């Protein structure tokens, strides 16, 4: 059997196993949690900036657009299929086709214990993979977001701080 056919079959069986174990739901929850955290960080940054400004409607919209742009840049770029493929890359080689079949059917068997051990190992590698992948995305998006907010604030000329003028009487 050609390797690519084995890999596709293996990936398909790993996907079934992931669904049975609820792993796709778990990662979907983690992605959603990451989005909430990004929204919180972006909104805090915007709130901090806005606390020192008094922009008109045009600039309020530009600040809002900058926030929306930031959020588009930090959204997890991986589809469920890509997550399955990465998981299969690290997880699949630990098992044969027959073992994967048995895992799906007899998850509580002795083979299930082997799965728990492999899952723990794979989870570390999997998490490290996506942590490395997302770091440059967040760093670049955050830098661009801050720069865009600075530009909008500079052009707005709407600082809440009043300039102090002294007059002689």
PDB file of N, CA, C and O in Angstrom, residues 40-93:
ATOM      1  N   UNK A  40     -10.341  40.587  24.648  1.00  0.00           N
ATOM      2  CA  UNK A  40     -10.143  41.285  25.913  1.00  0.00           C
ATOM      3  C   UNK A  40      -8.889  42.161  25.853  1.00  0.00           C
ATOM      4  O   UNK A  40      -8.919  43.334  26.227  1.00  0.00           O
ATOM      5  N   UNK A  41      -7.776  41.580  25.366  1.00  0.00           N
ATOM      6  CA  UNK A  41      -6.527  42.339  25.260  1.00  0.00           C
ATOM      7  C   UNK A  41      -6.684  43.531  24.321  1.00  0.00           C
ATOM      8  O   UNK A  41      -6.242  44.640  24.621  1.00  0.00           O
ATOM      9  N   UNK A  42      -7.303  43.295  23.166  1.00  0.00           N
ATOM     10  CA  UNK A  42      -7.488  44.363  22.196  1.00  0.00           C
ATOM     11  C   UNK A  42      -8.374  45.466  22.738  1.00  0.00           C
ATOM     12  O   UNK A  42      -8.085  46.655  22.553  1.00  0.00           O
ATOM     13  N   UNK A  43      -9.446  45.082  23.426  1.00  0.00           N
ATOM     14  CA  UNK A  43     -10.357  46.078  23.982  1.00  0.00           C
ATOM     15  C   UNK A  43      -9.692  46.854  25.104  1.00  0.00           C
ATOM     16  O   UNK A  43      -9.880  48.071  25.211  1.00  0.00           O
ATOM     17  N   UNK A  44      -8.907  46.180  25.945  1.00  0.00           N
ATOM     18  CA  UNK A  44      -8.190  46.881  27.020  1.00  0.00           C
ATOM     19  C   UNK A  44      -7.226  47.913  26.447  1.00  0.00           C
ATOM     20  O   UNK A  44      -7.123  49.033  26.958  1.00  0.00           O
ATOM     21  N   UNK A  45      -6.521  47.527  25.392  1.00  0.00           N
ATOM     22  CA  UNK A  45      -5.589  48.460  24.752  1.00  0.00           C
ATOM     23  C   UNK A  45      -6.348  49.661  24.191  1.00  0.00           C
ATOM     24  O   UNK A  45      -5.934  50.809  24.383  1.00  0.00           O
ATOM     25  N   UNK A  46      -7.457  49.386  23.522  1.00  0.00           N
ATOM     26  CA  UNK A  46      -8.263  50.461  22.959  1.00  0.00           C
ATOM     27  C   UNK A  46      -8.837  51.349  24.060  1.00  0.00           C
ATOM     28  O   UNK A  46      -8.791  52.582  23.958  1.00  0.00           O
ATOM     29  N   UNK A  47      -9.349  50.736  25.117  1.00  0.00           N
ATOM     30  CA  UNK A  47      -9.906  51.514  26.231  1.00  0.00           C
ATOM     31  C   UNK A  47      -8.848  52.413  26.859  1.00  0.00           C
ATOM     32  O   UNK A  47      -9.132  53.568  27.203  1.00  0.00           O
ATOM     33  N   UNK A  48      -7.645  51.871  27.009  1.00  0.00           N
ATOM     34  CA  UNK A  48      -6.554  52.667  27.585  1.00  0.00           C
ATOM     35  C   UNK A  48      -6.251  53.868  26.685  1.00  0.00           C
ATOM     36  O   UNK A  48      -6.080  54.987  27.165  1.00  0.00           O
ATOM     37  N   UNK A  49      -6.206  53.634  25.399  1.00  0.00           N
ATOM     38  CA  UNK A  49      -5.935  54.716  24.446  1.00  0.00           C
ATOM     39  C   UNK A  49      -7.073  55.744  24.488  1.00  0.00           C
ATOM     40  O   UNK A  49      -6.829  56.949  24.554  1.00  0.00           O
ATOM     41  N   UNK A  50      -8.304  55.255  24.486  1.00  0.00           N
ATOM     42  CA  UNK A  50      -9.460  56.148  24.443  1.00  0.00           C
ATOM     43  C   UNK A  50      -9.625  56.945  25.738  1.00  0.00           C
ATOM     44  O   UNK A  50     -10.207  58.029  25.718  1.00  0.00           O
ATOM     45  N   UNK A  51      -9.095  56.424  26.837  1.00  0.00           N
ATOM     46  CA  UNK A  51      -9.212  57.142  28.104  1.00  0.00           C
ATOM     47  C   UNK A  51      -8.446  58.466  28.077  1.00  0.00           C
ATOM     48  O   UNK A  51      -8.692  59.340  28.893  1.00  0.00           O
ATOM     49  N   UNK A  52      -7.539  58.588  27.117  1.00  0.00           N
ATOM     50  CA  UNK A  52      -6.740  59.799  27.026  1.00  0.00           C
ATOM     51  C   UNK A  52      -7.127  60.663  25.836  1.00  0.00           C
ATOM     52  O   UNK A  52      -6.475  61.667  25.562  1.00  0.00           O
ATOM     53  N   UNK A  53      -8.183  60.254  25.137  1.00  0.00           N
ATOM     54  CA  UNK A  53      -8.590  60.975  23.934  1.00  0.00           C
ATOM     55  C   UNK A  53     -10.069  61.341  23.993  1.00  0.00           C
ATOM     56  O   UNK A  53     -10.838  60.737  24.749  1.00  0.00           O
ATOM     57  N   UNK A  54     -10.433  62.271  23.146  1.00  0.00           N
ATOM     58  CA  UNK A  54     -11.828  62.664  22.998  1.00  0.00           C
ATOM     59  C   UNK A  54     -12.103  62.810  21.498  1.00  0.00           C
ATOM     60  O   UNK A  54     -12.286  63.915  20.997  1.00  0.00           O
ATOM     61  N   UNK A  55     -12.121  61.691  20.773  1.00  0.00           N
ATOM     62  CA  UNK A  55     -12.226  61.770  19.314  1.00  0.00           C
ATOM     63  C   UNK A  55     -13.644  62.084  18.833  1.00  0.00           C
ATOM     64  O   UNK A  55     -14.622  61.777  19.500  1.00  0.00           O
ATOM     65  N   UNK A  56     -13.697  62.665  17.626  1.00  0.00           N
ATOM     66  CA  UNK A  56     -14.996  62.872  16.994  1.00  0.00           C
ATOM     67  C   UNK A  56     -15.454  61.548  16.375  1.00  0.00           C
ATOM     68  O   UNK A  56     -14.745  60.532  16.451  1.00  0.00           O
ATOM     69  N   UNK A  57     -16.613  61.521  15.755  1.00  0.00           N
ATOM     70  CA  UNK A  57     -17.189  60.272  15.221  1.00  0.00           C
ATOM     71  C   UNK A  57     -16.292  59.620  14.160  1.00  0.00           C
ATOM     72  O   UNK A  57     -16.160  58.409  14.115  1.00  0.00           O
ATOM     73  N   UNK A  58     -15.675  60.439  13.316  1.00  0.00           N
ATOM     74  CA  UNK A  58     -14.789  59.898  12.279  1.00  0.00           C
ATOM     75  C   UNK A  58     -13.645  59.101  12.910  1.00  0.00           C
ATOM     76  O   UNK A  58     -13.334  57.991  12.483  1.00  0.00           O
ATOM     77  N   UNK A  59     -13.038  59.658  13.942  1.00  0.00           N
ATOM     78  CA  UNK A  59     -11.913  58.988  14.565  1.00  0.00           C
ATOM     79  C   UNK A  59     -12.361  57.827  15.462  1.00  0.00           C
ATOM     80  O   UNK A  59     -11.653  56.833  15.591  1.00  0.00           O
ATOM     81  N   UNK A  60     -13.543  57.923  16.033  1.00  0.00           N
ATOM     82  CA  UNK A  60     -14.081  56.778  16.778  1.00  0.00           C
ATOM     83  C   UNK A  60     -14.205  55.581  15.844  1.00  0.00           C
ATOM     84  O   UNK A  60     -13.871  54.459  16.203  1.00  0.00           O
ATOM     85  N   UNK A  61     -14.694  55.850  14.624  1.00  0.00           N
ATOM     86  CA  UNK A  61     -14.824  54.781  13.636  1.00  0.00           C
ATOM     87  C   UNK A  61     -13.450  54.225  13.256  1.00  0.00           C
ATOM     88  O   UNK A  61     -13.269  53.016  13.139  1.00  0.00           O
ATOM     89  N   UNK A  62     -12.468  55.078  13.092  1.00  0.00           N
ATOM     90  CA  UNK A  62     -11.123  54.614  12.735  1.00  0.00           C
ATOM     91  C   UNK A  62     -10.520  53.769  13.851  1.00  0.00           C
ATOM     92  O   UNK A  62      -9.869  52.760  13.581  1.00  0.00           O
ATOM     93  N   UNK A  63     -10.742  54.183  15.104  1.00  0.00           N
ATOM     94  CA  UNK A  63     -10.264  53.365  16.223  1.00  0.00           C
ATOM     95  C   UNK A  63     -10.973  52.015  16.226  1.00  0.00           C
ATOM     96  O   UNK A  63     -10.355  50.978  16.431  1.00  0.00           O
ATOM     97  N   UNK A  64     -12.256  52.021  15.982  1.00  0.00           N
ATOM     98  CA  UNK A  64     -13.035  50.790  15.927  1.00  0.00           C
ATOM     99  C   UNK A  64     -12.543  49.894  14.788  1.00  0.00           C
ATOM    100  O   UNK A  64     -12.403  48.675  14.954  1.00  0.00           O
ATOM    101  N   UNK A  65     -12.266  50.500  13.637  1.00  0.00           N
ATOM    102  CA  UNK A  65     -11.744  49.742  12.493  1.00  0.00           C
ATOM    103  C   UNK A  65     -10.379  49.132  12.815  1.00  0.00           C
ATOM    104  O   UNK A  65     -10.078  48.009  12.401  1.00  0.00           O
ATOM    105  N   UNK A  66      -9.549  49.859  13.547  1.00  0.00           N
ATOM    106  CA  UNK A  66      -8.234  49.331  13.945  1.00  0.00           C
ATOM    107  C   UNK A  66      -8.410  48.111  14.837  1.00  0.00           C
ATOM    108  O   UNK A  66      -7.695  47.108  14.688  1.00  0.00           O
ATOM    109  N   UNK A  67      -9.369  48.169  15.747  1.00  0.00           N
ATOM    110  CA  UNK A  67      -9.658  47.030  16.625  1.00  0.00           C
ATOM    111  C   UNK A  67     -10.117  45.822  15.802  1.00  0.00           C
ATOM    112  O   UNK A  67      -9.637  44.706  15.998  1.00  0.00           O
ATOM    113  N   UNK A  68     -11.022  46.058  14.860  1.00  0.00           N
ATOM    114  CA  UNK A  68     -11.519  44.965  14.009  1.00  0.00           C
ATOM    115  C   UNK A  68     -10.383  44.359  13.188  1.00  0.00           C
ATOM    116  O   UNK A  68     -10.307  43.143  13.020  1.00  0.00           O
ATOM    117  N   UNK A  69      -9.498  45.194  12.693  1.00  0.00           N
ATOM    118  CA  UNK A  69      -8.345  44.720  11.921  1.00  0.00           C
ATOM    119  C   UNK A  69      -7.442  43.851  12.794  1.00  0.00           C
ATOM    120  O   UNK A  69      -6.970  42.795  12.362  1.00  0.00           O
ATOM    121  N   UNK A  70      -7.204  44.305  14.015  1.00  0.00           N
ATOM    122  CA  UNK A  70      -6.400  43.534  14.971  1.00  0.00           C
ATOM    123  C   UNK A  70      -7.022  42.163  15.193  1.00  0.00           C
ATOM    124  O   UNK A  70      -6.336  41.140  15.153  1.00  0.00           O
ATOM    125  N   UNK A  71      -8.321  42.124  15.407  1.00  0.00           N
ATOM    126  CA  UNK A  71      -8.996  40.851  15.694  1.00  0.00           C
ATOM    127  C   UNK A  71      -8.894  39.890  14.507  1.00  0.00           C
ATOM    128  O   UNK A  71      -8.723  38.691  14.699  1.00  0.00           O
ATOM    129  N   UNK A  72      -8.962  40.410  13.296  1.00  0.00           N
ATOM    130  CA  UNK A  72      -8.824  39.545  12.119  1.00  0.00           C
ATOM    131  C   UNK A  72      -7.426  38.932  12.054  1.00  0.00           C
ATOM    132  O   UNK A  72      -7.253  37.802  11.608  1.00  0.00           O
ATOM    133  N   UNK A  73      -6.429  39.677  12.519  1.00  0.00           N
ATOM    134  CA  UNK A  73      -5.051  39.208  12.444  1.00  0.00           C
ATOM    135  C   UNK A  73      -4.716  38.161  13.498  1.00  0.00           C
ATOM    136  O   UNK A  73      -3.799  37.373  13.299  1.00  0.00           O
ATOM    137  N   UNK A  74      -5.419  38.158  14.618  1.00  0.00           N
ATOM    138  CA  UNK A  74      -5.062  37.229  15.694  1.00  0.00           C
ATOM    139  C   UNK A  74      -5.995  36.023  15.779  1.00  0.00           C
ATOM    140  O   UNK A  74      -5.818  35.179  16.647  1.00  0.00           O
ATOM    141  N   UNK A  75      -6.947  35.908  14.876  1.00  0.00           N
ATOM    142  CA  UNK A  75      -7.830  34.747  14.888  1.00  0.00           C
ATOM    143  C   UNK A  75      -7.022  33.502  14.515  1.00  0.00           C
ATOM    144  O   UNK A  75      -6.117  33.567  13.679  1.00  0.00           O
ATOM    145  N   UNK A  76      -7.310  32.402  15.187  1.00  0.00           N
ATOM    146  CA  UNK A  76      -6.593  31.154  14.896  1.00  0.00           C
ATOM    147  C   UNK A  76      -6.797  30.790  13.419  1.00  0.00           C
ATOM    148  O   UNK A  76      -7.935  30.635  12.976  1.00  0.00           O
ATOM    149  N   UNK A  77      -5.714  30.650  12.676  1.00  0.00           N
ATOM    150  CA  UNK A  77      -5.834  30.415  11.240  1.00  0.00           C
ATOM    151  C   UNK A  77      -6.001  28.940  10.844  1.00  0.00           C
ATOM    152  O   UNK A  77      -5.960  28.630   9.668  1.00  0.00           O
ATOM    153  N   UNK A  78      -6.191  28.061  11.817  1.00  0.00           N
ATOM    154  CA  UNK A  78      -6.259  26.634  11.505  1.00  0.00           C
ATOM    155  C   UNK A  78      -7.692  26.134  11.471  1.00  0.00           C
ATOM    156  O   UNK A  78      -8.478  26.416  12.372  1.00  0.00           O
ATOM    157  N   UNK A  79      -7.993  25.351  10.449  1.00  0.00           N
ATOM    158  CA  UNK A  79      -9.305  24.723  10.338  1.00  0.00           C
ATOM    159  C   UNK A  79      -9.297  23.428  11.150  1.00  0.00           C
ATOM    160  O   UNK A  79      -8.227  22.909  11.492  1.00  0.00           O
ATOM    161  N   UNK A  80     -10.487  22.889  11.441  1.00  0.00           N
ATOM    162  CA  UNK A  80     -10.521  21.583  12.128  1.00  0.00           C
ATOM    163  C   UNK A  80      -9.720  20.512  11.382  1.00  0.00           C
ATOM    164  O   UNK A  80      -9.047  19.701  12.000  1.00  0.00           O
ATOM    165  N   UNK A  81      -9.757  20.519  10.051  1.00  0.00           N
ATOM    166  CA  UNK A  81      -9.001  19.532   9.276  1.00  0.00           C
ATOM    167  C   UNK A  81      -7.495  19.693   9.488  1.00  0.00           C
ATOM    168  O   UNK A  81      -6.781  18.704   9.622  1.00  0.00           O
ATOM    169  N   UNK A  82      -7.013  20.925   9.544  1.00  0.00           N
ATOM    170  CA  UNK A  82      -5.582  21.142   9.792  1.00  0.00           C
ATOM    171  C   UNK A  82      -5.193  20.669  11.184  1.00  0.00           C
ATOM    172  O   UNK A  82      -4.118  20.099  11.376  1.00  0.00           O
ATOM    173  N   UNK A  83      -6.068  20.877  12.153  1.00  0.00           N
ATOM    174  CA  UNK A  83      -5.806  20.393  13.506  1.00  0.00           C
ATOM    175  C   UNK A  83      -5.705  18.876  13.498  1.00  0.00           C
ATOM    176  O   UNK A  83      -4.805  18.295  14.100  1.00  0.00           O
ATOM    177  N   UNK A  84      -6.625  18.212  12.793  1.00  0.00           N
ATOM    178  CA  UNK A  84      -6.599  16.753  12.685  1.00  0.00           C
ATOM    179  C   UNK A  84      -5.295  16.292  12.045  1.00  0.00           C
ATOM    180  O   UNK A  84      -4.655  15.343  12.515  1.00  0.00           O
ATOM    181  N   UNK A  85      -4.867  16.964  10.991  1.00  0.00           N
ATOM    182  CA  UNK A  85      -3.641  16.566  10.294  1.00  0.00           C
ATOM    183  C   UNK A  85      -2.416  16.694  11.192  1.00  0.00           C
ATOM    184  O   UNK A  85      -1.546  15.824  11.191  1.00  0.00           O
ATOM    185  N   UNK A  86      -2.333  17.789  11.961  1.00  0.00           N
ATOM    186  CA  UNK A  86      -1.188  17.958  12.861  1.00  0.00           C
ATOM    187  C   UNK A  86      -1.245  16.914  13.965  1.00  0.00           C
ATOM    188  O   UNK A  86      -0.230  16.304  14.315  1.00  0.00           O
ATOM    189  N   UNK A  87      -2.434  16.690  14.523  1.00  0.00           N
ATOM    190  CA  UNK A  87      -2.575  15.666  15.567  1.00  0.00           C
ATOM    191  C   UNK A  87      -2.152  14.306  15.013  1.00  0.00           C
ATOM    192  O   UNK A  87      -1.383  13.580  15.650  1.00  0.00           O
ATOM    193  N   UNK A  88      -2.638  13.973  13.813  1.00  0.00           N
ATOM    194  CA  UNK A  88      -2.308  12.680  13.205  1.00  0.00           C
ATOM    195  C   UNK A  88      -0.806  12.550  12.968  1.00  0.00           C
ATOM    196  O   UNK A  88      -0.231  11.462  13.127  1.00  0.00           O
ATOM    197  N   UNK A  89      -0.154  13.656  12.625  1.00  0.00           N
ATOM    198  CA  UNK A  89       1.295  13.662  12.387  1.00  0.00           C
ATOM    199  C   UNK A  89       2.055  13.203  13.632  1.00  0.00           C
ATOM    200  O   UNK A  89       3.013  12.441  13.536  1.00  0.00           O
ATOM    201  N   UNK A  90       1.633  13.681  14.804  1.00  0.00           N
ATOM    202  CA  UNK A  90       2.327  13.324  16.035  1.00  0.00           C
ATOM    203  C   UNK A  90       1.742  12.067  16.693  1.00  0.00           C
ATOM    204  O   UNK A  90       2.454  11.321  17.348  1.00  0.00           O
ATOM    205  N   UNK A  91       0.461  11.859  16.542  1.00  0.00           N
ATOM    206  CA  UNK A  91      -0.228  10.773  17.228  1.00  0.00           C
ATOM    207  C   UNK A  91      -0.210   9.470  16.432  1.00  0.00           C
ATOM    208  O   UNK A  91       0.090   8.402  16.973  1.00  0.00           O
ATOM    209  N   UNK A  92      -0.523   9.568  15.155  1.00  0.00           N
ATOM    210  CA  UNK A  92      -0.677   8.386  14.301  1.00  0.00           C
ATOM    211  C   UNK A  92       0.501   7.427  14.297  1.00  0.00           C
ATOM    212  O   UNK A  92       0.304   6.212  14.381  1.00  0.00           O
ATOM    213  N   UNK A  93       1.730   7.922  14.226  1.00  0.00           N
ATOM    214  CA  UNK A  93       2.870   7.008  14.179  1.00  0.00           C
ATOM    215  C   UNK A  93       3.023   6.135  15.430  1.00  0.00           C
ATOM    216  O   UNK A  93       3.744   5.153  15.411  1.00  0.00           O
TER     217      UNK A  93
END
